[in-house]
Short mmCIF file of C-alpha atoms in Angstrom, two decimals:
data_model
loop_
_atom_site.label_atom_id
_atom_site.label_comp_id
_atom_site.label_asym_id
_atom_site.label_seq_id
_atom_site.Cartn_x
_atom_site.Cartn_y
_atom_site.Cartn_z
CA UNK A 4 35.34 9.98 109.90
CA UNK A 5 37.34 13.03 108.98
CA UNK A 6 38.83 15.29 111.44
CA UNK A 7 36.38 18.37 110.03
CA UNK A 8 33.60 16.23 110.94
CA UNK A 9 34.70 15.25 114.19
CA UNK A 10 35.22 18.90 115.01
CA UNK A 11 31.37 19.72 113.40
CA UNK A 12 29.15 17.29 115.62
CA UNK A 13 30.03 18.53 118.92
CA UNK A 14 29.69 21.72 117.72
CA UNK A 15 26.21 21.20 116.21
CA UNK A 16 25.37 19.38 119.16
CA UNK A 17 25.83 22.23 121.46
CA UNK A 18 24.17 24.88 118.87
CA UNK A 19 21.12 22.42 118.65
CA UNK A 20 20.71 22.69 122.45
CA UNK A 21 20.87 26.54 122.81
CA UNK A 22 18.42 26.26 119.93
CA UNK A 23 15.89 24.05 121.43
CA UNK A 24 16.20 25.89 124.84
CA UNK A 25 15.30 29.03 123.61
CA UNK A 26 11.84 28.47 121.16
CA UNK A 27 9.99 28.29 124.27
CA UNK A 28 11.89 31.13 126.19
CA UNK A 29 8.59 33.35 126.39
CA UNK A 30 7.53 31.17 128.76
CA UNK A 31 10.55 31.31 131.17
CA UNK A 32 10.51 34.32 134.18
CA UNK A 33 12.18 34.17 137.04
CA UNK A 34 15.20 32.18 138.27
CA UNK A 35 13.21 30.81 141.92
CA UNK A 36 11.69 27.75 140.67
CA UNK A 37 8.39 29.24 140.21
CA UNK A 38 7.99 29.54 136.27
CA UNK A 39 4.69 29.11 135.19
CA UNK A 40 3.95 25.80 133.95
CA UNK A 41 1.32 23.14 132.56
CA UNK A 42 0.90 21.59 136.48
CA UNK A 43 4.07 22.00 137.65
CA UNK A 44 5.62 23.91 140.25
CA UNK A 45 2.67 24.00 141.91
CA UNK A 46 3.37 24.76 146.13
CA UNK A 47 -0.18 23.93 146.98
CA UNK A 48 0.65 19.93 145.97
CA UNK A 49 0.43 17.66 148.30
CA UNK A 50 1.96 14.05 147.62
CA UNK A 51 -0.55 10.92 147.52
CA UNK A 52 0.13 7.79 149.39
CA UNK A 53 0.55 6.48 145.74
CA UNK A 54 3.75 9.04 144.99
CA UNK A 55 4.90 10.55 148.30
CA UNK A 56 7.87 11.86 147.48
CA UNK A 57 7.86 15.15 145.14
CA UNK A 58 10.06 14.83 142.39
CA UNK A 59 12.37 17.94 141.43
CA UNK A 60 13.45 18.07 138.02
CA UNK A 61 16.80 19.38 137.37
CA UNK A 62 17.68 20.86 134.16
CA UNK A 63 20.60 20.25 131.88
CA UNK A 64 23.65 22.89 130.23
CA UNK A 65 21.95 25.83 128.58
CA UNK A 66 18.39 24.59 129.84
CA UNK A 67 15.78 26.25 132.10
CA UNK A 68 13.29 25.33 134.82
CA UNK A 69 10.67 25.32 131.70
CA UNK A 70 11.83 24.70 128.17
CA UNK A 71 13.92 21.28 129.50
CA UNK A 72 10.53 19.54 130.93
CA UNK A 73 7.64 20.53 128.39
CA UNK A 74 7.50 16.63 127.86
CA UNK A 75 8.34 15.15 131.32
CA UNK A 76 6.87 17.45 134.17
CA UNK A 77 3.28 16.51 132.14
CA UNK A 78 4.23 13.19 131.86
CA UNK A 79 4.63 12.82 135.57
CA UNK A 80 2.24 14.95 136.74
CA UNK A 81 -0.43 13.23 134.74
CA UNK A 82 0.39 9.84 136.69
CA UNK A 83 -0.03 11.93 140.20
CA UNK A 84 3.20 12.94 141.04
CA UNK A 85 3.72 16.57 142.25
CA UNK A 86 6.54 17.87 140.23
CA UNK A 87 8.79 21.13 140.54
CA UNK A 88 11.86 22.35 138.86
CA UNK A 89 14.27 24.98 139.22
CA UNK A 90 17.09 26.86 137.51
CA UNK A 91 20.30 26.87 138.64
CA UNK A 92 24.17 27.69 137.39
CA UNK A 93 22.84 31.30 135.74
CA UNK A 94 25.54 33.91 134.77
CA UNK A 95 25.16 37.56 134.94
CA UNK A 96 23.58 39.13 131.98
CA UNK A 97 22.66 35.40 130.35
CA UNK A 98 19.05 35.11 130.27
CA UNK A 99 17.01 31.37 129.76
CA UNK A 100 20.72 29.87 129.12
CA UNK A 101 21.34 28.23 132.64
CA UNK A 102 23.75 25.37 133.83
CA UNK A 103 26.74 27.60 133.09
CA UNK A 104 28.20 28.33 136.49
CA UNK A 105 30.22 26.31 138.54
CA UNK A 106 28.79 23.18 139.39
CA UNK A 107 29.60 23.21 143.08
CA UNK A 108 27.32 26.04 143.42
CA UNK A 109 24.67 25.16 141.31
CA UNK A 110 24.32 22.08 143.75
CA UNK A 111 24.16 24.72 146.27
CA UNK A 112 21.26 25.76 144.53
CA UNK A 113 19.47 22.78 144.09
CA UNK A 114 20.01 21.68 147.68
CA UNK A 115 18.30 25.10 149.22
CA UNK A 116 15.19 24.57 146.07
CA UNK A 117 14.96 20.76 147.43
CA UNK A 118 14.38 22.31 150.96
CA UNK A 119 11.70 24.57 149.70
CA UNK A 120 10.30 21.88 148.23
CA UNK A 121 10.08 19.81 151.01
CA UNK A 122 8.85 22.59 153.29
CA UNK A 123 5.73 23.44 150.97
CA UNK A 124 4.83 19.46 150.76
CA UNK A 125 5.66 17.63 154.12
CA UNK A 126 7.50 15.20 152.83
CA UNK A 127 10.55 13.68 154.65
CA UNK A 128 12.64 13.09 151.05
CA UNK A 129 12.24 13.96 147.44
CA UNK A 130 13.15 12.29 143.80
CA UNK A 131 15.43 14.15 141.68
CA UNK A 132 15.49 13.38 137.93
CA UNK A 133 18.05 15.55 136.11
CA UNK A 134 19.18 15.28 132.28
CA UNK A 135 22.34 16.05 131.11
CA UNK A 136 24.59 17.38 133.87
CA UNK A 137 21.19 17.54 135.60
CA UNK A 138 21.78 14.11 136.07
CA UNK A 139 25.42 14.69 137.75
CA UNK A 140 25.35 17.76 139.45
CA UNK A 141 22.90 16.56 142.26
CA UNK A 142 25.40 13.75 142.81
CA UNK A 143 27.80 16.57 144.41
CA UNK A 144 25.02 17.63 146.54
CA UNK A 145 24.13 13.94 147.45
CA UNK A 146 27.91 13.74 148.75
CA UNK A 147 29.19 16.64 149.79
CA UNK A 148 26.26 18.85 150.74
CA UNK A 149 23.91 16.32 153.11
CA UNK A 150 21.37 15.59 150.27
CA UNK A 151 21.66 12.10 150.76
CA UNK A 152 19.53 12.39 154.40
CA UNK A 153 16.95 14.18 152.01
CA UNK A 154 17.04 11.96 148.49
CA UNK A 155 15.33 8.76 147.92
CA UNK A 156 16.28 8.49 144.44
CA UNK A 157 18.25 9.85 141.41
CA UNK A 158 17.49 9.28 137.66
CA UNK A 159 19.55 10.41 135.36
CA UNK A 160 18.92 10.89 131.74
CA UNK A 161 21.71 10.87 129.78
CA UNK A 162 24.38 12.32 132.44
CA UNK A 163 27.62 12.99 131.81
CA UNK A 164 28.86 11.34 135.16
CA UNK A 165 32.40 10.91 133.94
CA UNK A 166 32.45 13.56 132.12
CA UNK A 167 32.59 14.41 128.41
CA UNK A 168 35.16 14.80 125.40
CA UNK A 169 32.46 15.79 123.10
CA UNK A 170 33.53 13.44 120.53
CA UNK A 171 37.40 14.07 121.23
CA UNK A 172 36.81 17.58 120.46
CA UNK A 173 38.11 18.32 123.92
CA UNK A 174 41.36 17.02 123.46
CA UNK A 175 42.07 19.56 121.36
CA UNK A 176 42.33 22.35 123.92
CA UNK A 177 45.86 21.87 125.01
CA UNK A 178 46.46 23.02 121.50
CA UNK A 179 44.98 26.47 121.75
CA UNK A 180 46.76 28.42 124.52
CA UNK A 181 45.26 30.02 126.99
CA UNK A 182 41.66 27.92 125.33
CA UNK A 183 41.02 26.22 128.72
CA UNK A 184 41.49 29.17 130.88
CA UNK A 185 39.27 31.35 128.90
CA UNK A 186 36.49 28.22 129.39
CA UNK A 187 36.97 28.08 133.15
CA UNK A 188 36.61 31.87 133.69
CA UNK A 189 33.23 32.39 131.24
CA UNK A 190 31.40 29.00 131.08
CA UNK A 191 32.92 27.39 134.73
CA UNK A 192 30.18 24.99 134.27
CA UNK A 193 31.30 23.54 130.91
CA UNK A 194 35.21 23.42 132.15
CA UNK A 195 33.40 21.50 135.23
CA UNK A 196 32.33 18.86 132.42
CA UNK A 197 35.32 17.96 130.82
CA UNK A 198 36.77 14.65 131.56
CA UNK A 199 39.76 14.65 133.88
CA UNK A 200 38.47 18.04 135.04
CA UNK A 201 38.99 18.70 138.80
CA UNK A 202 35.60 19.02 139.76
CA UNK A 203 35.11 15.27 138.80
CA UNK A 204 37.88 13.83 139.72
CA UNK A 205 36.39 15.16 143.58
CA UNK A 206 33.24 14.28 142.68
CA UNK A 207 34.04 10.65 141.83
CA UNK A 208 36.96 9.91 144.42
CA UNK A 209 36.01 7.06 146.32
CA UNK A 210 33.25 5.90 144.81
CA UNK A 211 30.22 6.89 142.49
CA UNK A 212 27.34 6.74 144.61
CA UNK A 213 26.34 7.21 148.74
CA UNK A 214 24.57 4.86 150.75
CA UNK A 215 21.00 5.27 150.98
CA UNK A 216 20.07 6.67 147.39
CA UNK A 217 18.60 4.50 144.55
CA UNK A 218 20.01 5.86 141.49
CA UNK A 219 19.13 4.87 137.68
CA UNK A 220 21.14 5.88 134.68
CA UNK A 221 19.23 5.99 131.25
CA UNK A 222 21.51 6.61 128.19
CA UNK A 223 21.15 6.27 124.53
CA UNK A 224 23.85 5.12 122.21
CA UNK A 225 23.56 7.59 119.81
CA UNK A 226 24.48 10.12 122.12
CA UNK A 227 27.00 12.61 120.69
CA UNK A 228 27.27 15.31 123.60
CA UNK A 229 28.11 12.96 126.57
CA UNK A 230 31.00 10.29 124.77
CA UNK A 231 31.69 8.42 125.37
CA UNK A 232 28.42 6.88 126.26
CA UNK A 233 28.82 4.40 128.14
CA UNK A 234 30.87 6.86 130.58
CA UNK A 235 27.74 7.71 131.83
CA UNK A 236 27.02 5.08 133.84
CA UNK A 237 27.57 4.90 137.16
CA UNK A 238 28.98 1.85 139.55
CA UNK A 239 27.18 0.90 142.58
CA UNK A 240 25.59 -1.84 144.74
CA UNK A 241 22.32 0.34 144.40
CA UNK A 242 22.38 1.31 140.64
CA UNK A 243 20.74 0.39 137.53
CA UNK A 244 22.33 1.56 134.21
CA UNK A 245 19.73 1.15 131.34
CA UNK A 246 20.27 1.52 127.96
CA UNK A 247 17.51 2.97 125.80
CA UNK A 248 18.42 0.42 122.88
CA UNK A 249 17.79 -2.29 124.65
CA UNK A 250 14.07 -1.49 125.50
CA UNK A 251 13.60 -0.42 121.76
CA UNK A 252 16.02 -0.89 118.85
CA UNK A 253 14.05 0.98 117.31
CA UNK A 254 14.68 3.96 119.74
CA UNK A 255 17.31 6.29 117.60
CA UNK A 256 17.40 9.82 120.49
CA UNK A 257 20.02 11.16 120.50
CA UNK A 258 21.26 13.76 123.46
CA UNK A 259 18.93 16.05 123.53
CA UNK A 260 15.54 14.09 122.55
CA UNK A 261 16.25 11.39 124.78
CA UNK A 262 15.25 14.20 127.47
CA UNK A 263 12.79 16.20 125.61
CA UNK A 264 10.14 14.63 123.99
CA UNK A 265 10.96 10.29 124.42
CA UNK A 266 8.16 9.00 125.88
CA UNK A 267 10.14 5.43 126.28
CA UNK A 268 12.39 7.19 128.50
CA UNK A 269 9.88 8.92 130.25
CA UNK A 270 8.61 5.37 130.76
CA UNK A 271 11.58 3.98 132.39
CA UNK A 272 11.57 7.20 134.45
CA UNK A 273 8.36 6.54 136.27
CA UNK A 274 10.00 2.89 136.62
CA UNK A 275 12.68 4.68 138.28
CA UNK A 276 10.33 6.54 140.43
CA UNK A 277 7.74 3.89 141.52
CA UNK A 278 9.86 0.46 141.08
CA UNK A 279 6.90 -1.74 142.88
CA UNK A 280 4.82 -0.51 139.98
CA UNK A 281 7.28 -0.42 136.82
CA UNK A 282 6.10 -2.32 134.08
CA UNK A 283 8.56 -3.39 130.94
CA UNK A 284 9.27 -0.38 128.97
CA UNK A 285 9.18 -1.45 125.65
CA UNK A 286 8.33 0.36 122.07
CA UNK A 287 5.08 0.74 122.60
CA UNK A 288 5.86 2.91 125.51
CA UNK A 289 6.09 5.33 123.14
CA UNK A 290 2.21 5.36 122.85
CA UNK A 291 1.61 4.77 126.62
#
């Protein structure tokens, strides 16, 4: 490939998010987890015997509570789950654009929304299903913030849990002084997600998972945000690390649809969720 187009994919990548986080934007208000949604977010849920846990959703860099889960917050509530979601890492002045602060406090975030959650439904523990660095941010609340006592399981779509060098592009940034500093003081939470950064080398010290939480990886090979791909998976006793290609060849998401719209990984999510009643995920999940 030539170096131009090595530099161009990332960068289309990340253009291609902002874009598909922002159609729906009407449709995102405030920043408290209570956007309006099609059956979502709804306090007055109460969790069958079925699904007892709720199940937060937790947005990915330059997402919202809203415009990341118009295909999986229907999904799941349609199967009798009670669903919420939340924004988190917003900077001053950046409207609908989220997931840009640093990631220690974003879990912050996420770890006082998961006690609201649990407050308004009774239950003892919740699910957490995040895409993107929704998928790796609650592991620093898991760890390092007592989430663990209050998580029964994380599912992560396409998480960059080892980081990212967005194709190598990354590597470029010792080139352009002062590049890297200028990152960490606008966009902390996209200096957070570079590989090697110090925020993950904390995060994945000593292991990649805590005792106690069932966590599920779901990547796609044609990924071209989170590369390399395979870095997303995580290592663990109580871990499974599934790659959408080998439920459907035919399956060709990339980063950003593998979250959006798949239904065959929205299939393997409500696996994840309800693992006595999973059923193969196949391509014809596609129709389920």
């Amino acid at each position: 490939m030539l170096p131009w187009k090595r530099v161009l994919r990332p960068l289309a990548a990340l253009l291609l998010t902002a874009a598909v986080a922002v159609v729906p934007a009407a449709t995102a208000t405030a920043s408290d987890g209570a956007a309006p949604s099609r059956g979502w977010n709804d306090y007055t849920c109460k969790p069958s015997a079925a699904h007892p846990r709720p199940v937060v959703l937790v947005h990915g860099t330059l997402g919202n509570s809203v415009d990341n889960w118009l295909g999986l917050a229907p999904y799941l509530t349609s199967r009798g789950y009670c669903v919420y979601s939340l924004d988190y890492g917003q900077l001053p002045g950046v409207p609908f654009f989220h997931g840009l602060g640093p990631i220690d406090k974003s879990a912050e975030q996420l770890s006082a929304f998961v006690d609201k959650v649990l407050a308004a439904t009774g239950a003892a523990e919740a699910d957490l299903v995040g895409h993107s660095q929704g998928g790796m941010m609650p592991r620093h609340y898991l760890k390092f913030l007592g989430g663990a006592a209050k998580v029964n399981a994380l599912v992560g779509i396409a998480p960059d849990n080892h980081g990212t060098d967005l194709n190598g592009l990354t590597n470029l940034l010792p080139y352009f002084p002062g590049a890297e500093d200028l990152l960490k003081a606008t966009t902390p939470g996209l200096a957070d997600q570079i590989t090697g950064s110090a925020f993950l080398t904390k995060l994945n010290a000593g292991g990649d998972t805590v005792p106690g939480v069932r966590c599920t990886v779901i990547a796609t090979r044609y990924d071209e945000v989170v590369t390399p791909w395979r870095t997303q998976y995580l290592s663990g006793s109580a871990v499974r690390n599934v790659l959408l290609q080998d439920l459907c060849p035919l399956d060709l998401s990339e980063h950003l649809a593998i979250g959006l719209f798949d239904r065959i990984a929205f299939h393997e999510v409500a696996n994840a969720l309800d693992p006595a009643r999973a059923t193969p995920t196949t391509c014809a999940s596609a129709f389920s």
